[in-house]
CSV table of C-alpha atoms and ligand atoms in Angstrom, one decimal:
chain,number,residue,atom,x,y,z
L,108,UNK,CA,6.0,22.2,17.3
L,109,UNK,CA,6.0,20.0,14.6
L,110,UNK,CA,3.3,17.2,13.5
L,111,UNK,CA,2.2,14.7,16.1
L,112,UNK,CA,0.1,11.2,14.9
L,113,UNK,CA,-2.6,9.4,17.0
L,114,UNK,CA,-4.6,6.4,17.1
L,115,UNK,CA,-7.7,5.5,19.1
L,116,UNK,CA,-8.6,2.0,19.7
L,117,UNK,CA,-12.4,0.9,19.7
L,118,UNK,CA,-12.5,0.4,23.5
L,119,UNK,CA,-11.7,4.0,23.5
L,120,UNK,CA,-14.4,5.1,21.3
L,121,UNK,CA,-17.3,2.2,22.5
L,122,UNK,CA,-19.9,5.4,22.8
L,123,UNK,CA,-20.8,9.2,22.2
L,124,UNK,CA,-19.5,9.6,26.0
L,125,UNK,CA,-16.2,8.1,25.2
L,126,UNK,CA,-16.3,9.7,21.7
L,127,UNK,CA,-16.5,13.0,23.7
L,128,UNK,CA,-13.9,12.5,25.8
L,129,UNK,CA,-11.5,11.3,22.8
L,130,UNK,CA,-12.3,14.8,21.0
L,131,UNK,CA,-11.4,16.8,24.2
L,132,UNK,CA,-8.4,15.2,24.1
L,133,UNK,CA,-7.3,15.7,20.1
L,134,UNK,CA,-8.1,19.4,21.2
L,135,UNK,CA,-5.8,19.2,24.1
L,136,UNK,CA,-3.2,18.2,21.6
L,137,UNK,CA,-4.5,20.9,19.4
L,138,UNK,CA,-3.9,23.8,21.9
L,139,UNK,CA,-0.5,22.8,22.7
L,140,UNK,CA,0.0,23.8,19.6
L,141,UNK,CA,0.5,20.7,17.5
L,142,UNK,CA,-0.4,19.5,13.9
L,143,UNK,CA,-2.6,17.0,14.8
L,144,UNK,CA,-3.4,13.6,12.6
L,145,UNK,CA,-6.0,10.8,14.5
L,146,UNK,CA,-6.2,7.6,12.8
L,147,UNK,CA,-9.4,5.8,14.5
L,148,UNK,CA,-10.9,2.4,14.6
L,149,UNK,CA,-14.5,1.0,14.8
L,150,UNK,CA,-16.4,1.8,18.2
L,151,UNK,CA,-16.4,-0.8,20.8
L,152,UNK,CA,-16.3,-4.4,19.6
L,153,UNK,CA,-18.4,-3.1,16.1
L,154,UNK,CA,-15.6,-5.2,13.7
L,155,UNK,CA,-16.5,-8.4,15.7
L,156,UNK,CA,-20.7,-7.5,15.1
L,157,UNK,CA,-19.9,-7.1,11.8
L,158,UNK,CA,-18.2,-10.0,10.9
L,159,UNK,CA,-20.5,-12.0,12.9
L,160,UNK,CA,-23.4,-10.1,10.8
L,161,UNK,CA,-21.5,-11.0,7.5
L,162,UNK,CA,-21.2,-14.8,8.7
L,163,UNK,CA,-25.0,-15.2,9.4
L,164,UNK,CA,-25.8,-14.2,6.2
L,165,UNK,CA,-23.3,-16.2,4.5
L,166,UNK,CA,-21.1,-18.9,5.2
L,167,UNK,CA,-18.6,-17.8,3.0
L,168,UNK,CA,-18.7,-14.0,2.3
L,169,UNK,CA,-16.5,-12.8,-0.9
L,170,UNK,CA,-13.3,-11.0,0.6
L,171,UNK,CA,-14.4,-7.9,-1.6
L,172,UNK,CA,-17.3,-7.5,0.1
L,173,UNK,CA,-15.9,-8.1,3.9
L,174,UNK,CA,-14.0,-5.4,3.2
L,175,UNK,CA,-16.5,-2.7,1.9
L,176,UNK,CA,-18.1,-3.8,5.0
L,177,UNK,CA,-15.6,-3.9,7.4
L,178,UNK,CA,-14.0,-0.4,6.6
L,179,UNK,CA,-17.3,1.0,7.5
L,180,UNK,CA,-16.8,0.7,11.3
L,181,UNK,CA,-14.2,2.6,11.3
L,182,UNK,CA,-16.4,5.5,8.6
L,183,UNK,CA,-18.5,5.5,11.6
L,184,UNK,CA,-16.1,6.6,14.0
L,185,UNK,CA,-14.3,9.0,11.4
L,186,UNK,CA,-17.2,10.8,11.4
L,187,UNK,CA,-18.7,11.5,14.5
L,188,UNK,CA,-15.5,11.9,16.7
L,189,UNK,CA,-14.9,15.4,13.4
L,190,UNK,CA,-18.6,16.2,14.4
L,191,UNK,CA,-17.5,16.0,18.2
L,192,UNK,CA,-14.6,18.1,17.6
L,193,UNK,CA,-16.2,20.7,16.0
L,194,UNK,CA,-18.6,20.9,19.0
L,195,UNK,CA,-15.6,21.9,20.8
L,196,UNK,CA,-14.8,24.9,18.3
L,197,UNK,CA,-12.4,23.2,16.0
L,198,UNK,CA,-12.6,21.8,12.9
L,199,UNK,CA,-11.7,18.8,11.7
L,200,UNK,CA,-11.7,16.7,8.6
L,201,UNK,CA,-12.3,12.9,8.5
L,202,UNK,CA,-11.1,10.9,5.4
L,203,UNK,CA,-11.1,7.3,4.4
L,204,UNK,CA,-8.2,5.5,4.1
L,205,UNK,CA,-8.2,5.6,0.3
L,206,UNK,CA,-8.6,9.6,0.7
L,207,UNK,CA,-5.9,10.0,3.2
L,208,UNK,CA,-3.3,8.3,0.1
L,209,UNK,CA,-3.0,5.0,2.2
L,210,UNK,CA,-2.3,2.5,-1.1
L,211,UNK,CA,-1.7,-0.9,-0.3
L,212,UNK,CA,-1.5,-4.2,-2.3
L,213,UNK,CA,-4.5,-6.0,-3.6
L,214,UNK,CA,-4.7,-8.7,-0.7
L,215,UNK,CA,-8.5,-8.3,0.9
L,216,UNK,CA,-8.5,-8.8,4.4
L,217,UNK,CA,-4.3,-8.5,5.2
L,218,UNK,CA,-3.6,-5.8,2.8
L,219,UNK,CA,0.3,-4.7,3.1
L,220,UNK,CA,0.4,-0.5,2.9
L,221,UNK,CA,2.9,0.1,-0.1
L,222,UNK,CA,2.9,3.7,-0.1
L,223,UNK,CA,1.3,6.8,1.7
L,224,UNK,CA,0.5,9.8,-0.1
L,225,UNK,CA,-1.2,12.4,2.4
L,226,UNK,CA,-1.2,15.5,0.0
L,227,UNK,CA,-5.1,16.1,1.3
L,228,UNK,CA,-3.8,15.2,4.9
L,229,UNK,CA,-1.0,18.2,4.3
L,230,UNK,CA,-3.5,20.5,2.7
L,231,UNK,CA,-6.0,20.1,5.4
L,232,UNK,CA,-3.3,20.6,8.1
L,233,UNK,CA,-2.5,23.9,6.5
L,234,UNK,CA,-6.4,24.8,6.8
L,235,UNK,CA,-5.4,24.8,10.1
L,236,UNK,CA,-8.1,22.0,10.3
L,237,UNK,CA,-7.3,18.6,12.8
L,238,UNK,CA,-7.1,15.5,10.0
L,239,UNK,CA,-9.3,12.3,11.6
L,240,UNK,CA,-8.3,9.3,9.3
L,241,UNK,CA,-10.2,6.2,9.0
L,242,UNK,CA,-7.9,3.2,10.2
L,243,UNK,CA,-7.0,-0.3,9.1
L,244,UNK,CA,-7.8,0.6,5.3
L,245,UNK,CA,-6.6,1.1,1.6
L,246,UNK,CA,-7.2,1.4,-1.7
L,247,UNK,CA,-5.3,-0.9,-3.9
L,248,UNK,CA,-2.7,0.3,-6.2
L,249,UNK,CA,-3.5,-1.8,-9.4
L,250,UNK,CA,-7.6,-3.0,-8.5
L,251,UNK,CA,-8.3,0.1,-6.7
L,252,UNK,CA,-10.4,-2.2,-4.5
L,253,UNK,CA,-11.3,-1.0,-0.9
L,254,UNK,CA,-8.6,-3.2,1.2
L,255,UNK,CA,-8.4,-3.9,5.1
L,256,UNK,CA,-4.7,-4.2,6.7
L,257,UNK,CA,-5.8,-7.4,9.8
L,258,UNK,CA,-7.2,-6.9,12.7
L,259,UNK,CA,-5.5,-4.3,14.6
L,260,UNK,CA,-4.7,-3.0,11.6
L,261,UNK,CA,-5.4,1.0,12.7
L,262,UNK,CA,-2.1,0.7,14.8
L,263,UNK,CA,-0.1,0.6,11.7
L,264,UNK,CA,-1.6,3.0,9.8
L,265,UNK,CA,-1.3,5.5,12.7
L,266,UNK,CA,2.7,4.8,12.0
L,267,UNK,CA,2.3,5.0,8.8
L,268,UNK,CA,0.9,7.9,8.5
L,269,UNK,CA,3.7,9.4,11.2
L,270,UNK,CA,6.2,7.6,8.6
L,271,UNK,CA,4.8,9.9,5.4
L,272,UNK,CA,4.3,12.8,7.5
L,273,UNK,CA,7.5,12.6,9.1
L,274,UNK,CA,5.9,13.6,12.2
L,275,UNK,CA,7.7,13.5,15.4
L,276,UNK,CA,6.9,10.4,17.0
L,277,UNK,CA,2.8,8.3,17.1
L,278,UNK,CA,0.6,7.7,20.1
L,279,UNK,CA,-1.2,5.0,20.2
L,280,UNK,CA,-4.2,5.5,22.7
L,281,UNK,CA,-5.6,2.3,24.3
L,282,UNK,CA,-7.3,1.2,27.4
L,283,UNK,CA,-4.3,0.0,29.5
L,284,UNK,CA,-1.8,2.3,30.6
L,285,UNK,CA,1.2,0.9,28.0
L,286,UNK,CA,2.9,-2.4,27.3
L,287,UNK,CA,3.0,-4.4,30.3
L,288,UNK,CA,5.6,-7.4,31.1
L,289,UNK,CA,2.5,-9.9,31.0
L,290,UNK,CA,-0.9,-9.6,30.1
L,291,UNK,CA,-2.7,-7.3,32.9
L,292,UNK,CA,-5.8,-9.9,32.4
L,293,UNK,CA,-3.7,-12.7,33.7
L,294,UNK,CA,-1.2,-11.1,35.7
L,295,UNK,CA,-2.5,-8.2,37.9
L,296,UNK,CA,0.7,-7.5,39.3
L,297,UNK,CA,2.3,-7.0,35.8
L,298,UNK,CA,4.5,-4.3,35.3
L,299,UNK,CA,4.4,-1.2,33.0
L,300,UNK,CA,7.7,-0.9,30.9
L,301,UNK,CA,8.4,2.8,30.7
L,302,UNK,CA,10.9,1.9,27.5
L,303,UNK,CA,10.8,-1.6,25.2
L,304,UNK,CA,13.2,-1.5,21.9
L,305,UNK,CA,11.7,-2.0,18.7
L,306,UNK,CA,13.4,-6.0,18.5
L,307,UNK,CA,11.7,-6.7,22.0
L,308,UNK,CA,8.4,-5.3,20.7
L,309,UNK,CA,8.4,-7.0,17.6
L,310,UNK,CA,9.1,-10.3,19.0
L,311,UNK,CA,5.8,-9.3,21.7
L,312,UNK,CA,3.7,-8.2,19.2
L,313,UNK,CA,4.7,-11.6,17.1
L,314,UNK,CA,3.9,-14.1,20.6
L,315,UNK,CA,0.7,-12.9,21.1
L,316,UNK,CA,0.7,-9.6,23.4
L,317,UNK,CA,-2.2,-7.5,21.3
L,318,UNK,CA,-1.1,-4.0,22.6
L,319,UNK,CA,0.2,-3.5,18.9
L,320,UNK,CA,0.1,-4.8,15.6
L,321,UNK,CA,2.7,-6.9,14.6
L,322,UNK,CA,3.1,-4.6,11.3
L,323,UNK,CA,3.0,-1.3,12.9
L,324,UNK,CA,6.1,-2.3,15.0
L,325,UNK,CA,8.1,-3.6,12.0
L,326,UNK,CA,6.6,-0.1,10.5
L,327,UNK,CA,8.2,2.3,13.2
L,328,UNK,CA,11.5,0.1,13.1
L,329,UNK,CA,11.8,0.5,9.1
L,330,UNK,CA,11.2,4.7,9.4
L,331,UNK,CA,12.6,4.9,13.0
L,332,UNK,CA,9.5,6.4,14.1
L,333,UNK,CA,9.2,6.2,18.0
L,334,UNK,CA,6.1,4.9,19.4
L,335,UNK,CA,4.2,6.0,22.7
L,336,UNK,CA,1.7,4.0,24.0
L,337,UNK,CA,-0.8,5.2,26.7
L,338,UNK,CA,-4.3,5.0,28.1
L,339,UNK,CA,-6.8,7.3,26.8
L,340,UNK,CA,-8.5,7.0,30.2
L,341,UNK,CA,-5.4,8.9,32.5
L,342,UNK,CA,-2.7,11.1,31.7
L,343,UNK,CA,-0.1,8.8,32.7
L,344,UNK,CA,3.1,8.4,31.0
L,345,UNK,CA,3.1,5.1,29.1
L,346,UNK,CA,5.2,2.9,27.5
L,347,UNK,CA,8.2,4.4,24.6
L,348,UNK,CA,8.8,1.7,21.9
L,349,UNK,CA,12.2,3.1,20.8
L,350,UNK,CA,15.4,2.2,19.1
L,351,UNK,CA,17.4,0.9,22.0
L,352,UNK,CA,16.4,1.5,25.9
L,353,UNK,CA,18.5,4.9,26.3
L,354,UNK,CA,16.3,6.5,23.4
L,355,UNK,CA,14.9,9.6,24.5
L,356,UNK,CA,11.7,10.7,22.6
L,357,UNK,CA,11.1,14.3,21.9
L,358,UNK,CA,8.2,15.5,24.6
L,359,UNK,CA,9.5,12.6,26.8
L,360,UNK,CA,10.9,12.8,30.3
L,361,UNK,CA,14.6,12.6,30.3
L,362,UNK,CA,14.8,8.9,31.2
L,363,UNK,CA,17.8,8.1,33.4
L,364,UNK,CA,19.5,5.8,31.6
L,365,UNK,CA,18.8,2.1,33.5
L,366,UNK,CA,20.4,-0.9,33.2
L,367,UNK,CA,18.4,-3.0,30.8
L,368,UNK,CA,16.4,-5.5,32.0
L,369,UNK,CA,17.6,-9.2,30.9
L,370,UNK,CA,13.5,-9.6,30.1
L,371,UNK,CA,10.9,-7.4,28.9
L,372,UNK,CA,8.2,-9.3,29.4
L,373,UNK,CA,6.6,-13.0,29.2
L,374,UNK,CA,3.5,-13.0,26.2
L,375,UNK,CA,0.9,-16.0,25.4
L,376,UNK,CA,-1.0,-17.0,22.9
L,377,UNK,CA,-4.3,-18.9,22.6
L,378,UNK,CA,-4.7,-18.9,18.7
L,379,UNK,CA,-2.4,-22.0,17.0
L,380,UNK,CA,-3.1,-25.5,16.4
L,381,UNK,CA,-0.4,-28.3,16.4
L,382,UNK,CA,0.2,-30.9,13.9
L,383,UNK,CA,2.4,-33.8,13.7
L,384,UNK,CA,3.0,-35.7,10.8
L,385,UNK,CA,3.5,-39.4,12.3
L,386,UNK,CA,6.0,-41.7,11.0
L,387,UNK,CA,7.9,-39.5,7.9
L,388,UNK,CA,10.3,-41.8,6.4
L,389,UNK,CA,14.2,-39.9,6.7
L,390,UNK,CA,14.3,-39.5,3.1
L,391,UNK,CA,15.7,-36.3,1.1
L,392,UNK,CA,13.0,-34.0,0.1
L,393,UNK,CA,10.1,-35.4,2.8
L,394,UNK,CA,10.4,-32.4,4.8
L,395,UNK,CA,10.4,-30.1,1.7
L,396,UNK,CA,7.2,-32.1,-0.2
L,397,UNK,CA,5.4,-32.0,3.3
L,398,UNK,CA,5.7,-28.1,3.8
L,399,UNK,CA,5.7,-27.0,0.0
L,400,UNK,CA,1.9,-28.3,0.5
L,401,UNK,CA,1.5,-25.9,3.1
L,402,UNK,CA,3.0,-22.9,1.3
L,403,UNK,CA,0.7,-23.8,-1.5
L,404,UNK,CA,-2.1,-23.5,0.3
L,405,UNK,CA,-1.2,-20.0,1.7
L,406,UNK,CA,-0.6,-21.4,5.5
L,407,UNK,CA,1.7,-19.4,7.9
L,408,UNK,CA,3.3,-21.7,10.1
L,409,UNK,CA,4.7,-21.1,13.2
L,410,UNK,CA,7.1,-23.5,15.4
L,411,UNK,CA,8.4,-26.3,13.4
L,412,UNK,CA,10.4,-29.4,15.2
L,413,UNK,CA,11.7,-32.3,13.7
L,414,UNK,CA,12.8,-35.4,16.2
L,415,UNK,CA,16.1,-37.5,15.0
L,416,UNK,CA,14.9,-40.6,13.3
L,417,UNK,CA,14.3,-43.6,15.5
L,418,UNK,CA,17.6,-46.2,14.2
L,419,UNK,CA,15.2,-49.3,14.6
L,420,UNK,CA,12.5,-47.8,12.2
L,421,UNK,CA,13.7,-45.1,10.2
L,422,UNK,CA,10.4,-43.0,10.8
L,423,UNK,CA,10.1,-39.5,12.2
L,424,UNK,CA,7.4,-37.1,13.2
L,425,UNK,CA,7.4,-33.8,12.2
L,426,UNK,CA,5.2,-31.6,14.2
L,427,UNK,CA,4.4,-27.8,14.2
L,428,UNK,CA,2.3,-24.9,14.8
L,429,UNK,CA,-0.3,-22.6,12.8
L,430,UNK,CA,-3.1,-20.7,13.1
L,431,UNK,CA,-5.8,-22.5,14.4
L,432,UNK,CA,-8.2,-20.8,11.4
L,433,UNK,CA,-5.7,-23.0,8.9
L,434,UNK,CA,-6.0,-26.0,10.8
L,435,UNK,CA,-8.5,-27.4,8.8
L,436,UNK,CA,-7.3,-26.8,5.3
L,437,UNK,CA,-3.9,-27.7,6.5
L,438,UNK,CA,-5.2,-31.6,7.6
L,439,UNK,CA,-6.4,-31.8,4.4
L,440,UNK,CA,-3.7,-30.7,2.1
L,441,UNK,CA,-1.4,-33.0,4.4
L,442,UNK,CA,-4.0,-35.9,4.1
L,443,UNK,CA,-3.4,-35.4,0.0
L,444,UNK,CA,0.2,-36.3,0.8
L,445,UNK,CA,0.1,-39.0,2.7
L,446,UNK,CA,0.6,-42.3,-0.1
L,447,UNK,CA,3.0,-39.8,-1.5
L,448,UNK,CA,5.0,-39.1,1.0
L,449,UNK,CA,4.2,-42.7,3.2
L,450,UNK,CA,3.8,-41.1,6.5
L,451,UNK,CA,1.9,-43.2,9.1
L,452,UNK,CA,-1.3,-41.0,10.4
L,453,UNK,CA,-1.8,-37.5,11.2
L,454,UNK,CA,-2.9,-35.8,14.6
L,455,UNK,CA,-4.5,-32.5,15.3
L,456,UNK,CA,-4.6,-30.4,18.7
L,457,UNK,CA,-5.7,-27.0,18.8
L,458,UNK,CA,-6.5,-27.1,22.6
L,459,UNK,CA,-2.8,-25.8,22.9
L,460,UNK,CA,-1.0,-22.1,23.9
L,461,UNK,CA,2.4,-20.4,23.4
L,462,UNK,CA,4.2,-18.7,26.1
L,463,UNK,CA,7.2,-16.9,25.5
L,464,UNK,CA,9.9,-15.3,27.4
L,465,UNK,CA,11.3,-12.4,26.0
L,466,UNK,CA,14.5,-9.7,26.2
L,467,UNK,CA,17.3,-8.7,24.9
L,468,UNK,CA,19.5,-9.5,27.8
L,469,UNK,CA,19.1,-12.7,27.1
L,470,UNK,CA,21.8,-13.0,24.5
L,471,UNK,CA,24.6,-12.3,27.2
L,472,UNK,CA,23.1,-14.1,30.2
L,473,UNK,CA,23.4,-17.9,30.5
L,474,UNK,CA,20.7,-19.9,32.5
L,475,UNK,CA,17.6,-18.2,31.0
L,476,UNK,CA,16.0,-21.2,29.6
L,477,UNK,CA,16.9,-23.6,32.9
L,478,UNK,CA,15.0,-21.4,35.2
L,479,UNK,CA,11.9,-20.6,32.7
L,480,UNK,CA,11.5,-24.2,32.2
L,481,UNK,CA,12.0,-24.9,36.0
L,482,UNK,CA,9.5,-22.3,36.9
L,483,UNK,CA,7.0,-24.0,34.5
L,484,UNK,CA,7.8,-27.2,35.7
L,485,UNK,CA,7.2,-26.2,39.4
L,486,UNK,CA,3.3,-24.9,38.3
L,487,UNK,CA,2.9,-28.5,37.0
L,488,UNK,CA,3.0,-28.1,33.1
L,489,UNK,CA,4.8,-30.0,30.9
L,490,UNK,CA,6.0,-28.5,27.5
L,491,UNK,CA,5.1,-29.9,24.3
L,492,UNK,CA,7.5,-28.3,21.9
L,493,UNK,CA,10.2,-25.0,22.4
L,494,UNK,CA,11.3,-23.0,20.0
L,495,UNK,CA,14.0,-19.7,20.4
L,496,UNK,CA,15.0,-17.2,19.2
L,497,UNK,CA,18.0,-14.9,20.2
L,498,UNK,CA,15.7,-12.9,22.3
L,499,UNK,CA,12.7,-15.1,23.0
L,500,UNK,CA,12.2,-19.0,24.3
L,501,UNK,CA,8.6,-20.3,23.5
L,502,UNK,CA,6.9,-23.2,24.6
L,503,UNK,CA,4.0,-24.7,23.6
L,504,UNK,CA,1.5,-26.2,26.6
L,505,UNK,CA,-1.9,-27.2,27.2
L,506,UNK,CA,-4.0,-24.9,26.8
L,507,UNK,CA,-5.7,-24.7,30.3
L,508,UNK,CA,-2.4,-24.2,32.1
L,509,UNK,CA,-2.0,-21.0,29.8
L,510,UNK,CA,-2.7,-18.8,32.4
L,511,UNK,CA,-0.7,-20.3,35.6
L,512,UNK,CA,2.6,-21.3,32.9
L,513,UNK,CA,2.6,-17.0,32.2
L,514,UNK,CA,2.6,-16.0,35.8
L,515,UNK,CA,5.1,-18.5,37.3
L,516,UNK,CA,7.2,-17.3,34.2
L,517,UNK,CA,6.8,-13.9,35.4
L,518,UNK,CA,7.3,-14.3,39.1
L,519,UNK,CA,10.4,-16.7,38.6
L,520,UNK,CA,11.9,-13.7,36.3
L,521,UNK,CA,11.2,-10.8,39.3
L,522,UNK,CA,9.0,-9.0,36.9
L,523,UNK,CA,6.1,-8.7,39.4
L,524,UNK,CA,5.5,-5.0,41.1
L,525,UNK,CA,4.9,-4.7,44.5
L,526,UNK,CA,1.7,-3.1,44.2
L,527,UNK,CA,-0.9,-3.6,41.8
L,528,UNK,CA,0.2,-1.5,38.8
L,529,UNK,CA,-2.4,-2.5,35.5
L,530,UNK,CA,-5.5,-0.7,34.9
L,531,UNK,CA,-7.7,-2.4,32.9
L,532,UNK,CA,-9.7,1.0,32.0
L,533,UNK,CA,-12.0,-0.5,29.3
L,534,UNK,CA,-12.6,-2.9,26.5
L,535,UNK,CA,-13.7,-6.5,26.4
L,536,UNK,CA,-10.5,-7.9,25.4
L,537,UNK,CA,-12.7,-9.8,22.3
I,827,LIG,N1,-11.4,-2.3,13.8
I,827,LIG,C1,-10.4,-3.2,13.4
I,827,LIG,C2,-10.3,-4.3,14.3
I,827,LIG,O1,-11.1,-4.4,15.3
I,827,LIG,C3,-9.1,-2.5,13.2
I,827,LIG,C4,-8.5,-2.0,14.5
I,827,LIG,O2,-9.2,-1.9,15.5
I,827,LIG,O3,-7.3,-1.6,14.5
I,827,LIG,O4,-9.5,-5.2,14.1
I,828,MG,MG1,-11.0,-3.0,17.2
């Protein structure tokens, strides 16, 4: 049996109970006879104390030090889940991200892993000893700073640690039973999908649905490493984040090969802001000068829509989306524009969320957007901007109707299970 690669999430380590129960479980893994690698994150909500901790003693913390702090959550749990193993007559090895070989660029606080090099992983495997490896951390290649991947960030380096080691395939361990077609919080009769490709997935992971890290997915697609994620509170089967739907995993049940579904799943997402930009004049270059200010100052945008110019005027507004944390240093670079460019006014909303409808079967089946916007105009919510993809229609509502937009989008789609499937096992969802 070859090498297998796990990750614990920090609802699944919140105390030295739950600690327990994750070592009795790495041992499990053990005694099949498995080279086991556990990449872990902080206990419980710990990151969030932390960076609430950091924020009350400064307003503006230097990203060097949010990192040396941060990356100490997840020391904590390295630690004591080795000391709980070897309670159980194992022995295991914990190492920080910078000992485990994970090198990354020099970006504090969304480091990108550049290479892996696990030769004290592969050493301490031959030991015969179980490798526990600090999550959502580097060392950078030219500073050799301490670096932190982004929240969630332990998800990809679980993957990429199953990348480097070439291991079989990566569990991710969490408190819901897989990836579900909504949210479980919202939807309670969401359904578990027992197979999502990696392009489905990716597109989930990028609307909002937390269950992974948006890296870690484009990860596992790059080194075609399968992904299984599962509760660490049952023994169910979870959810296979594979190639295409007919993938079988090694150590999976023979899947009978169904008919893919035309949608995998509807996500949402409470954390953009809207701007428009009132009254551009239809000029060459406006567009370009407007977002060339963004880029400059390091804003990710999301949804962008431009209107056709009114014939009577000659004006246009320009409106899009971003992460509500940029929405302030956004406004302002745009407000530096404005004699420039001779726009009218700016507005800002951030009491706005994304919903999107995704699948792959969408590409060959006409009528998908008619009846997602019909079912959100029968729950009473009118859409403020749509974007799409090949796989995936978003729209952008107010945020209070969030919740009712996702499940008449999942009930108009037939994605809702008779009985109530989602177990929320644990966590706070912070
Ligand atoms: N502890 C970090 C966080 O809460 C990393 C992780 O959990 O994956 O974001
Ligand atoms: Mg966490």
């Amino acid at each position: 049996m070859g090498i297998v690669v796990q990750k614990y999430g920090g609802s699944s380590l919140a105390d030295a109970a739950a600690i327990k129960r994750v070592a009795r479980r790495i041992v499990e893994s053990k005694r099949a006879g498995h080279d086991v690698v556990v990449a872990v994150s902080a206990m419980g909500d710990s990151t969030d104390e932390l960076l609430d901790l950091a924020n009350e003693v400064s307003p503006l913390p230097p990203a060097r030090e949010m990192d040396m702090l941060l990356t100490a959550g997840e020391r904590i749990s390295m630690a004591l889940v080795a000391m709980a193993i070897s309670d159980l007559g194992f022995t295991a090895r914990s190492f920080t991200g910078s000992q485990a070989g994970v090198i990354t660029d020099s970006v504090h606080g969304k480091a990108k892993i550049i290479d892996v090099t696990p030769g004290r992983i592969s050493s301490a495997l031959e030991d015969g000893h179980i490798v526990i490896v600090a999550g959502f951390q580097g060392v950078s290649q030219d500073t050799k700073e301490i670096t932190t991947l982004g929240r969630g960030g332990t998800d990809t380096t679980a993957v990429a640690l199953a990348a480097a080691l070439e291991a079989d395939y990566c569990e991710i361990y969490t408190d819901v039973d897989g990836v579900f077609t909504a949210d479980p919080r919202i939807v309670p009769t969401a359904r578990k999908l027992d197979r999502v490709s990696y392009e489905e997935m990716l597109e989930l992971a990028a609307c909002g649905a937390k269950i992974l890290h948006l890296r870690c997915v484009e990860y596992a697609r790059r080194y075609d490493i399968p992904i299984h994620v599962r509760s660490s509170f049952s023994h169910l089967e979870g959810t296979w984040v594979v190639p295409d739907p007919s993938f079988t995993a090694p150590d999976s049940p023979e899947g009978e090969t169904m008919e893919q579904a035309i949608i995998a799943g509807v996500a949402h997402d409470r954390s953009e802001a809207k701007i428009t930009v009132v009254g551009v004049p239809d000029k060459v270059g406006e567009a370009a000068r407007i977002f060339e200010a963004l880029a400059d100052a390091q804003i990710n945008l999301d949804m962008i829509v431009q209107n056709i110019s009114a014939a009577a005027t000659s004006l246009t507004d320009i409106s899009f989306t971003l992460p509500r944390a940029d929405g302030q240093t956004a406004m302002k670079a745009l407000a530096a524009l404005r004699d420039e460019v001779g726009f009218a006014s700016l507005l800002y909303d951030d009491k706005i969320g994304k919903i999107s409808l995704i699948g792959a079967g969408m590409r060959s089946h006409p009528g998908v957007s008619a009846k997602f916007f019909s079912a959100i105009a029968a729950a009473g919510v009118n859409i403020q901007m749509i974007s799409t993809s090949e796989i995936r229609i978003s729209v952008i509502v107010d945020e209070g109707l969030v919740d009712a937009a996702v499940a008449a989008a999942h009930t108009a789609f037939d994605l809702d299970a008779t009985e109530v499937e989602a177990v929320v096992y644990g966590g706070t969802g912070r």
